[in-house]
C-alpha cells in the first residue's frame, strides 16, 4: 500500500460515532481495551483520528500512530 491508498482509505472510512455531553462533543470508541493506556495522552481529535483509522480497516498500531502523530509521521512510513 502506498500513501495515496492510505489517505483514500481514511477519506472513505465511516466517521466515528460522536455524542454530545455537557456541551462537548465526545468520540465513542469501541476499542477502549486496546487504547486505555494511551487515553491519558490523547485529546478528542486524536481519539477521532484513531477511531477513523480503525473504521478504515487499519490495525491498532497503525491507527495509534496516525492518531498521535498524524499525516506527517504516516507519510514517512511510505517513503
CSV table of C-alpha atoms in Angstrom, one decimal:
chain,number,residue,atom,x,y,z
A,1,UNK,CA,0.0,0.0,0.0
A,2,UNK,CA,1.3,3.5,-0.8
A,3,UNK,CA,0.5,6.8,0.9
A,4,UNK,CA,-2.2,7.8,-1.5
A,5,UNK,CA,-4.0,4.5,-0.9
A,6,UNK,CA,-3.8,5.0,2.8
A,7,UNK,CA,-5.3,8.5,2.5
A,8,UNK,CA,-8.1,7.2,0.3
A,9,UNK,CA,-9.0,4.6,2.8
A,10,UNK,CA,-9.1,7.2,5.6
A,11,UNK,CA,-11.2,9.5,3.5
A,12,UNK,CA,-13.7,6.8,2.6
A,13,UNK,CA,-14.0,5.4,6.1
A,14,UNK,CA,-17.2,5.7,8.1
A,15,UNK,CA,-16.8,8.6,10.5
A,16,UNK,CA,-16.5,7.7,14.2
A,17,UNK,CA,-19.6,8.0,16.4
A,18,UNK,CA,-19.7,11.3,18.2
A,19,UNK,CA,-22.0,12.1,21.1
A,20,UNK,CA,-22.8,15.5,22.8
A,21,UNK,CA,-22.4,15.6,26.6
A,22,UNK,CA,-22.4,18.7,28.7
A,23,UNK,CA,-22.0,20.9,25.6
A,24,UNK,CA,-18.9,18.9,24.4
A,25,UNK,CA,-18.6,16.5,21.5
A,26,UNK,CA,-17.1,13.2,22.6
A,27,UNK,CA,-15.9,10.4,20.3
A,28,UNK,CA,-17.2,7.0,21.1
A,29,UNK,CA,-14.6,4.3,20.9
A,30,UNK,CA,-15.2,0.6,20.8
A,31,UNK,CA,-11.5,-0.3,21.3
A,32,UNK,CA,-11.2,1.0,24.8
A,33,UNK,CA,-9.4,-2.1,26.0
A,34,UNK,CA,-6.7,-1.5,23.3
A,35,UNK,CA,-6.1,2.2,24.0
A,36,UNK,CA,-6.9,2.6,27.7
A,37,UNK,CA,-3.2,3.1,28.4
A,38,UNK,CA,-2.9,5.7,25.7
A,39,UNK,CA,-6.0,7.7,26.6
A,40,UNK,CA,-4.3,9.9,29.1
A,41,UNK,CA,-2.1,11.2,26.3
A,42,UNK,CA,-4.9,11.6,23.7
A,43,UNK,CA,-7.2,14.5,23.2
A,44,UNK,CA,-10.5,14.3,21.4
A,45,UNK,CA,-9.2,15.0,17.8
A,46,UNK,CA,-6.6,12.2,18.3
A,47,UNK,CA,-9.2,9.8,19.5
A,48,UNK,CA,-11.3,10.8,16.5
A,49,UNK,CA,-8.3,10.0,14.1
A,50,UNK,CA,-7.7,6.7,15.9
A,51,UNK,CA,-11.3,5.6,15.5
A,52,UNK,CA,-11.4,6.8,11.9
A,53,UNK,CA,-8.3,4.7,11.1
A,54,UNK,CA,-9.8,1.7,12.8
A,55,UNK,CA,-13.0,2.2,10.8
A,56,UNK,CA,-10.9,2.3,7.6
A,57,UNK,CA,-9.7,-1.2,8.5
A,58,UNK,CA,-6.2,-0.5,9.8
A,59,UNK,CA,-4.7,-2.4,12.7
A,60,UNK,CA,-4.4,-0.9,16.2
A,61,UNK,CA,-0.7,0.1,15.9
A,62,UNK,CA,-1.1,1.9,12.6
A,63,UNK,CA,-4.3,3.7,13.9
A,64,UNK,CA,-2.5,4.7,17.1
A,65,UNK,CA,0.5,6.1,15.2
A,66,UNK,CA,-1.9,8.0,12.9
A,67,UNK,CA,-3.8,9.3,15.9
A,68,UNK,CA,-0.9,10.5,17.9
A,69,UNK,CA,1.4,11.8,15.1
A,70,UNK,CA,-0.9,12.5,12.1
A,71,UNK,CA,-0.2,12.5,8.5
A,72,UNK,CA,3.4,13.7,8.7
A,73,UNK,CA,4.6,10.6,10.6
A,74,UNK,CA,2.5,8.2,8.4
A,75,UNK,CA,3.9,9.7,5.2
A,76,UNK,CA,7.4,8.8,6.4
A,77,UNK,CA,6.3,5.2,6.7
A,78,UNK,CA,5.5,5.1,3.0
A,79,UNK,CA,8.6,7.0,1.8
